[in-house]
Amino acid sequence: MNSYIVQSQYHRCGRKKVQVSYDSIAQIGMGDRTCIVDLARMLNLGPTTVWRLIKRKIIKPHSSPLHPGISEACKMARIRWAIRLIMDYTIPQEPTYYSMYDFIHIDEKWFYLTQKNQRVYLANNEPYPHRSASLRTKIPKFMFMAAVARPRWGENGKSKRTSKNRLKGTIETKPVKSVNQIETRAMMINKLLPAIKAKWPPHEGEKVIYIIQDNAKAHILQNDPEWQLHYKQDGFTFVLTQQPANSPDCNILDLGFFRSIQSLMHKKMTKTVEDLSGAVYDSFNELYPKTLFNVWMTLQFVSNEILKHKGNNDYQLPHNKKKILEDEGRLPEQVKAPIWTVNECMQLYDEWKANQ
């Protein structure tokens, strides 16, 4: 009946973890770090050991995208763009971005009928699916124009909508030989403006809505003669503005919304171009409104990064733990900008403007 005190040695059992210092990885050339086998050879370790280091987050895998080149003039344009998103009267004390509820971002994107490589998970002994196309380089595709505004929330926490999704009808597909200003102008006047008026929440008095687009040659400007005949109607004033050149991170759709739509669309495994059109439309409507709201929040955080990096694009897209802040009830509708970076960028832009 003797009692013994046995100290647990559980933490000392098993294989000892390999430790790798930061300098031993950072001093290796980028060309020798493109795969696990090469990195393992440079570290004098086994590939499995390097794989375990990745799982322990000692080594971080990264796919390096190719960013558009930014000239000095383009940097200044990006700085001016970000500063103009800040409410003027807040700059001296606490710079705060506009709520952006009167902004609409539009853009076009090609959606392909299928991907060249589609990953699926099969049951044991299930036959491999066979996909074929006449040419891998000529997969059927559609160009879609999308226009999105920032979602508005009701008292019940759901997004406000003026109507249900429209019923799908028979769509006649007519190819357009080239997307030019004539086609874009007709799409915006005949399709976009009526859709905005139909879906916009009720308002009193004149309503000014800013439609933000990129600098594609097919886009029209505010001074377009035919646009001038239609930009004011039914109490709405539509103003066309251009985002900075080489700045896809300044557009909601390129920033993340198109990618979310595409991920849903490819799950439908369409086989005809008619099915593709319906799949993209359904994916647009199925996407949770909170996803779009979060991308609008990211745009404001991206504007902060543009100011901090003096107009350059050498930064990682910020996430800022929006889900955690939302759960804690601390997610703001308007992001604040650091006053020090606003003052520095305003001074930098004024000096650059004076030397032109």
CSV table of C-alpha atoms in Angstrom, one decimal:
chain,number,residue,atom,x,y,z
A,1,MET,CA,0.0,0.0,0.0
A,2,ASN,CA,3.0,2.3,-0.4
A,3,SER,CA,2.3,5.5,-2.5
A,4,TYR,CA,4.8,6.9,-5.1
A,5,ILE,CA,5.0,10.3,-6.8
A,6,VAL,CA,5.9,9.7,-10.4
A,7,GLN,CA,6.8,12.9,-12.3
A,8,SER,CA,5.4,13.0,-15.8
A,9,GLN,CA,8.1,12.9,-18.5
A,10,TYR,CA,5.6,13.0,-21.4
A,11,HIS,CA,7.0,16.3,-22.7
A,12,ARG,CA,10.5,14.6,-23.1
A,13,CYS,CA,9.5,11.6,-25.0
A,14,GLY,CA,9.4,11.0,-28.7
A,15,ARG,CA,11.7,12.3,-31.5
A,16,LYS,CA,13.5,15.5,-30.7
A,17,LYS,CA,12.4,18.4,-32.9
A,18,VAL,CA,14.9,19.8,-35.4
A,19,GLN,CA,15.6,23.5,-34.8
A,20,VAL,CA,16.4,25.7,-37.8
A,21,SER,CA,17.4,29.4,-37.3
A,22,TYR,CA,16.1,32.3,-39.3
A,23,ASP,CA,19.5,33.2,-40.8
A,24,SER,CA,20.2,29.7,-42.1
A,25,ILE,CA,17.1,30.0,-44.3
A,26,ALA,CA,17.2,33.7,-45.2
A,27,GLN,CA,20.8,33.5,-46.5
A,28,ILE,CA,19.9,30.8,-49.1
A,29,GLY,CA,19.3,32.3,-52.5
A,30,MET,CA,15.7,32.4,-53.7
A,31,GLY,CA,16.4,30.2,-56.6
A,32,ASP,CA,17.5,27.4,-54.2
A,33,ARG,CA,14.2,27.6,-52.3
A,34,THR,CA,11.7,26.8,-55.0
A,35,CYS,CA,10.9,23.3,-53.8
A,36,ILE,CA,11.2,21.2,-50.7
A,37,VAL,CA,13.9,18.9,-52.1
A,38,ASP,CA,16.2,21.9,-53.0
A,39,LEU,CA,15.7,23.6,-49.7
A,40,ALA,CA,16.3,20.3,-47.8
A,41,ARG,CA,19.6,19.9,-49.6
A,42,MET,CA,20.8,23.4,-48.8
A,43,LEU,CA,19.9,22.9,-45.1
A,44,ASN,CA,21.5,19.4,-45.0
A,45,LEU,CA,18.2,18.0,-43.9
A,46,GLY,CA,15.8,15.4,-45.2
A,47,PRO,CA,12.8,16.4,-47.3
A,48,THR,CA,10.5,14.9,-44.7
A,49,THR,CA,12.1,17.0,-41.9
A,50,VAL,CA,11.6,20.2,-44.0
A,51,TRP,CA,8.0,19.1,-44.5
A,52,ARG,CA,7.5,18.8,-40.7
A,53,LEU,CA,9.1,22.3,-40.3
A,54,ILE,CA,6.4,23.6,-42.7
A,55,LYS,CA,3.7,22.0,-40.6
A,56,ARG,CA,5.2,23.6,-37.5
A,57,LYS,CA,5.2,27.0,-39.4
A,58,ILE,CA,9.0,27.4,-38.9
A,59,ILE,CA,9.1,27.5,-42.7
A,60,LYS,CA,6.4,29.4,-44.6
A,61,PRO,CA,5.5,28.5,-48.2
A,62,HIS,CA,4.7,31.4,-50.4
A,63,SER,CA,3.6,31.9,-54.1
A,64,SER,CA,5.2,35.1,-55.3
A,65,PRO,CA,2.8,36.9,-57.7
A,66,LEU,CA,4.0,39.3,-60.4
A,67,HIS,CA,2.8,42.8,-59.5
A,68,PRO,CA,2.3,45.6,-62.0
A,69,GLY,CA,5.2,48.1,-62.2
A,70,ILE,CA,4.6,51.4,-60.5
A,71,SER,CA,6.1,54.6,-61.8
A,72,GLU,CA,6.6,57.7,-59.7
A,73,ALA,CA,3.6,59.4,-61.3
A,74,CYS,CA,1.5,56.3,-60.6
A,75,LYS,CA,2.6,56.3,-57.0
A,76,MET,CA,1.5,59.9,-56.6
A,77,ALA,CA,-1.9,59.1,-58.3
A,78,ARG,CA,-2.4,56.2,-55.8
A,79,ILE,CA,-1.6,58.5,-52.9
A,80,ARG,CA,-4.1,61.1,-54.1
A,81,TRP,CA,-6.7,58.4,-54.6
A,82,ALA,CA,-6.3,57.1,-51.1
A,83,ILE,CA,-6.4,60.6,-49.6
A,84,ARG,CA,-9.5,61.5,-51.5
A,85,LEU,CA,-11.3,58.6,-49.9
A,86,ILE,CA,-10.7,60.3,-46.5
A,87,MET,CA,-13.3,62.8,-45.2
A,88,ASP,CA,-11.7,66.2,-45.4
A,89,TYR,CA,-13.0,67.5,-42.0
A,90,THR,CA,-11.5,64.4,-40.2
A,91,ILE,CA,-7.9,64.8,-41.5
A,92,PRO,CA,-6.6,67.3,-38.9
A,93,GLN,CA,-7.5,65.1,-35.8
A,94,GLU,CA,-8.6,61.6,-36.8
A,95,PRO,CA,-8.5,60.8,-40.5
A,96,THR,CA,-11.5,58.5,-41.3
A,97,TYR,CA,-12.6,57.0,-44.6
A,98,TYR,CA,-16.0,57.6,-46.2
A,99,SER,CA,-18.5,54.9,-45.5
A,100,MET,CA,-18.5,54.2,-49.3
A,101,TYR,CA,-22.3,53.4,-49.4
A,102,ASP,CA,-22.6,55.7,-52.4
A,103,PHE,CA,-19.8,54.1,-54.4
A,104,ILE,CA,-20.3,51.4,-57.1
A,105,HIS,CA,-17.3,49.5,-58.5
A,106,ILE,CA,-17.7,48.0,-61.9
A,107,ASP,CA,-15.3,45.7,-63.9
A,108,GLU,CA,-15.3,43.0,-66.5
A,109,LYS,CA,-13.9,39.5,-66.2
A,110,TRP,CA,-13.6,36.5,-68.5
A,111,PHE,CA,-15.1,33.3,-67.0
A,112,TYR,CA,-14.0,30.1,-68.6
A,113,LEU,CA,-16.2,27.1,-69.1
A,114,THR,CA,-13.8,24.9,-67.2
A,115,GLN,CA,-10.3,24.9,-65.8
A,116,LYS,CA,-7.4,23.1,-67.4
A,117,ASN,CA,-6.8,21.2,-64.1
A,118,GLN,CA,-9.7,20.4,-61.9
A,119,ARG,CA,-9.1,18.8,-58.5
A,120,VAL,CA,-11.7,16.4,-57.1
A,121,TYR,CA,-11.7,13.7,-54.4
A,122,LEU,CA,-12.8,10.2,-55.4
A,123,ALA,CA,-13.9,7.1,-53.5
A,124,ASN,CA,-11.7,4.0,-53.5
A,125,ASN,CA,-11.8,2.3,-56.9
A,126,GLU,CA,-14.0,5.0,-58.4
A,127,PRO,CA,-13.1,5.5,-62.1
A,128,TYR,CA,-11.3,8.7,-63.0
A,129,PRO,CA,-13.5,11.3,-64.6
A,130,HIS,CA,-12.6,12.0,-68.2
A,131,ARG,CA,-12.8,15.6,-69.5
A,132,SER,CA,-12.0,16.6,-73.0
A,133,ALA,CA,-11.8,19.7,-75.2
A,134,SER,CA,-11.0,20.3,-78.8
A,135,LEU,CA,-8.1,22.6,-77.8
A,136,ARG,CA,-6.8,23.3,-74.3
A,137,THR,CA,-5.9,26.9,-75.4
A,138,LYS,CA,-9.4,27.7,-76.7
A,139,ILE,CA,-11.8,26.9,-73.9
A,140,PRO,CA,-15.1,28.6,-74.4
A,141,LYS,CA,-15.4,31.7,-72.2
A,142,PHE,CA,-17.8,34.6,-71.4
A,143,MET,CA,-17.1,38.2,-70.5
A,144,PHE,CA,-19.2,39.5,-67.6
A,145,MET,CA,-19.6,43.0,-66.4
A,146,ALA,CA,-20.3,43.2,-62.6
A,147,ALA,CA,-21.3,46.2,-60.6
A,148,VAL,CA,-21.4,46.0,-56.8
A,149,ALA,CA,-22.1,48.5,-54.0
A,150,ARG,CA,-21.5,48.1,-50.3
A,151,PRO,CA,-24.3,46.0,-48.6
A,152,ARG,CA,-26.6,47.8,-46.2
A,153,TRP,CA,-27.8,45.9,-43.1
A,154,GLY,CA,-31.2,46.0,-41.5
A,155,GLU,CA,-32.1,45.8,-37.8
A,156,ASN,CA,-32.2,42.0,-38.0
A,157,GLY,CA,-28.7,41.8,-39.3
A,158,LYS,CA,-29.7,40.8,-42.8
A,159,SER,CA,-28.8,42.7,-46.0
A,160,LYS,CA,-31.4,45.1,-47.3
A,161,ARG,CA,-32.8,44.2,-50.7
A,162,THR,CA,-35.6,45.8,-52.7
A,163,SER,CA,-36.6,42.6,-54.5
A,164,LYS,CA,-36.0,38.9,-54.7
A,165,ASN,CA,-33.7,37.3,-57.3
A,166,ARG,CA,-35.3,37.4,-60.7
A,167,LEU,CA,-36.5,34.2,-62.2
A,168,LYS,CA,-34.2,32.7,-64.8
A,169,GLY,CA,-35.6,32.7,-68.3
A,170,THR,CA,-34.4,31.5,-71.6
A,171,ILE,CA,-31.3,33.4,-72.5
A,172,GLU,CA,-30.3,33.8,-76.1
A,173,THR,CA,-26.5,33.9,-76.4
A,174,LYS,CA,-25.2,36.3,-79.0
A,175,PRO,CA,-21.4,36.7,-79.4
A,176,VAL,CA,-19.9,40.1,-79.7
A,177,LYS,CA,-17.0,40.4,-82.0
A,178,SER,CA,-15.1,43.0,-79.9
A,179,VAL,CA,-15.8,44.8,-76.6
A,180,ASN,CA,-15.4,48.5,-77.5
A,181,GLN,CA,-16.8,51.8,-76.3
A,182,ILE,CA,-20.0,51.3,-78.2
A,183,GLU,CA,-20.8,48.0,-76.5
A,184,THR,CA,-19.7,49.3,-73.1
A,185,ARG,CA,-21.8,52.5,-73.4
A,186,ALA,CA,-24.9,50.6,-74.4
A,187,MET,CA,-24.4,48.1,-71.5
A,188,MET,CA,-24.0,50.9,-68.9
A,189,ILE,CA,-26.9,53.1,-70.2
A,190,ASN,CA,-29.4,50.3,-71.0
A,191,LYS,CA,-28.5,47.7,-68.3
A,192,LEU,CA,-26.4,49.2,-65.5
A,193,LEU,CA,-28.3,52.4,-64.8
A,194,PRO,CA,-31.8,50.8,-64.7
A,195,ALA,CA,-30.5,48.0,-62.4
A,196,ILE,CA,-29.0,50.5,-60.0
A,197,LYS,CA,-32.3,52.5,-59.8
A,198,ALA,CA,-34.3,49.3,-59.3
A,199,LYS,CA,-32.1,48.0,-56.5
A,200,TRP,CA,-31.1,51.2,-54.7
A,201,PRO,CA,-32.8,51.8,-51.3
A,202,PRO,CA,-35.4,54.6,-51.2
A,203,HIS,CA,-34.0,58.0,-50.6
A,204,GLU,CA,-35.1,61.6,-50.4
A,205,GLY,CA,-33.9,64.4,-52.7
A,206,GLU,CA,-31.0,64.2,-55.2
A,207,LYS,CA,-28.7,61.2,-54.9
A,208,VAL,CA,-25.1,61.3,-56.2
A,209,ILE,CA,-23.6,57.9,-57.0
A,210,TYR,CA,-20.0,57.4,-58.0
A,211,ILE,CA,-19.3,54.6,-60.4
A,212,ILE,CA,-15.7,53.6,-60.2
A,213,GLN,CA,-14.0,51.8,-63.1
A,214,ASP,CA,-10.5,51.0,-64.4
A,215,ASN,CA,-8.7,52.7,-67.3
A,216,ALA,CA,-9.5,50.2,-70.0
A,217,LYS,CA,-9.8,51.7,-73.5
A,218,ALA,CA,-13.3,50.3,-73.9
A,219,HIS,CA,-14.6,52.4,-70.9
A,220,ILE,CA,-16.3,55.7,-71.4
A,221,LEU,CA,-15.6,58.9,-69.4
A,222,GLN,CA,-17.9,61.3,-67.7
A,223,ASN,CA,-17.6,63.8,-70.6
A,224,ASP,CA,-18.9,61.3,-73.1
A,225,PRO,CA,-21.6,63.1,-75.2
A,226,GLU,CA,-24.1,60.2,-75.1
A,227,TRP,CA,-23.5,59.6,-71.4
A,228,GLN,CA,-24.2,63.2,-70.6
A,229,LEU,CA,-27.7,62.7,-71.9
A,230,HIS,CA,-28.4,59.9,-69.4
A,231,TYR,CA,-26.3,60.5,-66.3
A,232,LYS,CA,-29.1,62.4,-64.6
A,233,GLN,CA,-32.4,60.7,-64.2
A,234,ASP,CA,-35.2,60.1,-61.7
A,235,GLY,CA,-33.4,61.9,-58.9
A,236,PHE,CA,-30.1,60.1,-59.4
A,237,THR,CA,-26.8,61.7,-60.6
A,238,PHE,CA,-24.2,59.1,-61.8
A,239,VAL,CA,-20.6,60.2,-61.8
A,240,LEU,CA,-18.0,58.1,-63.7
A,241,THR,CA,-14.5,58.1,-62.1
A,242,GLN,CA,-11.3,56.2,-62.8
A,243,GLN,CA,-9.2,54.3,-60.4
A,244,PRO,CA,-5.4,54.8,-60.5
A,245,ALA,CA,-3.5,53.0,-63.3
A,246,ASN,CA,-2.0,49.6,-62.5
A,247,SER,CA,-4.0,49.4,-59.4
A,248,PRO,CA,-6.3,46.3,-59.3
A,249,ASP,CA,-6.1,46.5,-55.5
A,250,CYS,CA,-8.2,49.7,-55.7
A,251,ASN,CA,-11.2,47.9,-57.1
A,252,ILE,CA,-13.6,45.7,-55.0
A,253,LEU,CA,-14.1,43.1,-57.8
A,254,ASP,CA,-10.4,42.6,-58.6
A,255,LEU,CA,-9.5,42.7,-54.9
A,256,GLY,CA,-11.5,39.5,-54.1
A,257,PHE,CA,-15.1,39.4,-55.1
A,258,PHE,CA,-14.5,38.0,-58.6
A,259,ARG,CA,-12.4,35.2,-57.1
A,260,SER,CA,-15.2,34.3,-54.7
A,261,ILE,CA,-17.7,34.1,-57.6
A,262,GLN,CA,-15.3,32.0,-59.6
A,263,SER,CA,-14.7,29.5,-56.8
A,264,LEU,CA,-18.5,28.9,-56.6
A,265,MET,CA,-19.0,28.8,-60.4
A,266,HIS,CA,-16.4,26.0,-61.0
A,267,LYS,CA,-18.2,23.8,-58.4
A,268,LYS,CA,-21.2,23.6,-60.8
A,269,MET,CA,-19.2,21.8,-63.5
A,270,THR,CA,-20.8,23.4,-66.5
A,271,LYS,CA,-20.6,21.8,-69.9
A,272,THR,CA,-22.1,24.4,-72.3
A,273,VAL,CA,-21.8,28.2,-72.6
A,274,GLU,CA,-25.5,28.6,-71.8
A,275,ASP,CA,-24.9,26.7,-68.5
A,276,LEU,CA,-21.8,28.9,-67.9
A,277,SER,CA,-23.9,32.1,-68.1
A,278,GLY,CA,-26.5,30.7,-65.6
A,279,ALA,CA,-23.8,29.4,-63.3
A,280,VAL,CA,-22.0,32.7,-63.0
A,281,TYR,CA,-25.3,34.5,-62.4
A,282,ASP,CA,-26.4,32.0,-59.8
A,283,SER,CA,-23.0,32.2,-58.1
A,284,PHE,CA,-23.2,36.0,-57.9
A,285,ASN,CA,-26.6,35.7,-56.2
A,286,GLU,CA,-25.6,32.8,-53.9
A,287,LEU,CA,-22.6,34.6,-52.5
A,288,TYR,CA,-23.1,35.6,-48.9
A,289,PRO,CA,-23.5,39.4,-48.6
A,290,LYS,CA,-21.1,39.5,-45.7
A,291,THR,CA,-18.3,38.3,-48.1
A,292,LEU,CA,-18.9,41.5,-50.2
A,293,PHE,CA,-19.0,43.6,-47.0
A,294,ASN,CA,-15.7,42.2,-45.9
A,295,VAL,CA,-14.0,43.1,-49.2
A,296,TRP,CA,-15.2,46.7,-48.8
A,297,MET,CA,-13.6,46.7,-45.4
A,298,THR,CA,-10.4,45.3,-46.9
A,299,LEU,CA,-10.4,48.2,-49.5
A,300,GLN,CA,-10.1,50.7,-46.7
A,301,PHE,CA,-7.3,48.7,-45.0
A,302,VAL,CA,-5.6,48.5,-48.4
A,303,SER,CA,-5.8,52.3,-48.7
A,304,ASN,CA,-3.9,52.5,-45.4
A,305,GLU,CA,-1.2,50.3,-46.8
A,306,ILE,CA,-0.9,52.5,-49.9
A,307,LEU,CA,-0.3,55.5,-47.7
A,308,LYS,CA,2.1,53.7,-45.5
A,309,HIS,CA,4.2,52.5,-48.5
A,310,LYS,CA,4.0,56.0,-50.2
A,311,GLY,CA,2.0,54.8,-53.1
A,312,ASN,CA,3.9,51.6,-53.8
A,313,ASN,CA,2.4,48.1,-54.0
A,314,ASP,CA,5.1,46.2,-52.1
A,315,TYR,CA,2.8,45.0,-49.3
A,316,GLN,CA,0.8,42.0,-48.5
A,317,LEU,CA,-3.0,42.3,-48.6
A,318,PRO,CA,-4.2,43.0,-45.0
A,319,HIS,CA,-6.8,40.8,-43.3
A,320,ASN,CA,-7.0,42.5,-39.9
A,321,LYS,CA,-9.0,39.7,-38.2
A,322,LYS,CA,-12.4,41.0,-39.4
A,323,LYS,CA,-14.2,37.8,-38.2
A,324,ILE,CA,-12.8,38.1,-34.7
A,325,LEU,CA,-13.7,41.8,-34.5
A,326,GLU,CA,-17.2,41.1,-35.8
A,327,ASP,CA,-17.8,38.4,-33.2
A,328,GLU,CA,-16.6,40.8,-30.5
A,329,GLY,CA,-18.8,43.6,-31.8
A,330,ARG,CA,-15.8,45.8,-32.5
A,331,LEU,CA,-15.8,45.8,-36.4
A,332,PRO,CA,-16.1,49.4,-37.5
A,333,GLU,CA,-18.0,50.5,-40.7
A,334,GLN,CA,-15.4,53.2,-41.3
A,335,VAL,CA,-11.6,52.6,-40.9
A,336,LYS,CA,-9.4,55.2,-39.5
A,337,ALA,CA,-6.1,56.1,-41.2
A,338,PRO,CA,-2.9,56.9,-39.2
A,339,ILE,CA,-2.5,60.6,-39.0
A,340,TRP,CA,1.3,60.5,-39.4
A,341,THR,CA,1.1,58.7,-42.7
A,342,VAL,CA,-1.6,61.0,-44.0
A,343,ASN,CA,0.5,64.1,-43.2
A,344,GLU,CA,3.6,62.6,-44.8
A,345,CYS,CA,1.8,61.6,-48.0
A,346,MET,CA,0.1,64.9,-48.3
A,347,GLN,CA,3.5,66.7,-48.0
A,348,LEU,CA,5.1,64.2,-50.4
A,349,TYR,CA,2.3,64.8,-53.0
A,350,ASP,CA,2.5,68.6,-52.7
A,351,GLU,CA,6.3,68.5,-53.2
A,352,TRP,CA,6.0,66.2,-56.2
A,353,LYS,CA,3.3,68.5,-57.7
A,354,ALA,CA,5.4,71.6,-57.2
A,355,ASN,CA,8.3,70.0,-59.2
A,356,GLN,CA,6.2,69.1,-62.2
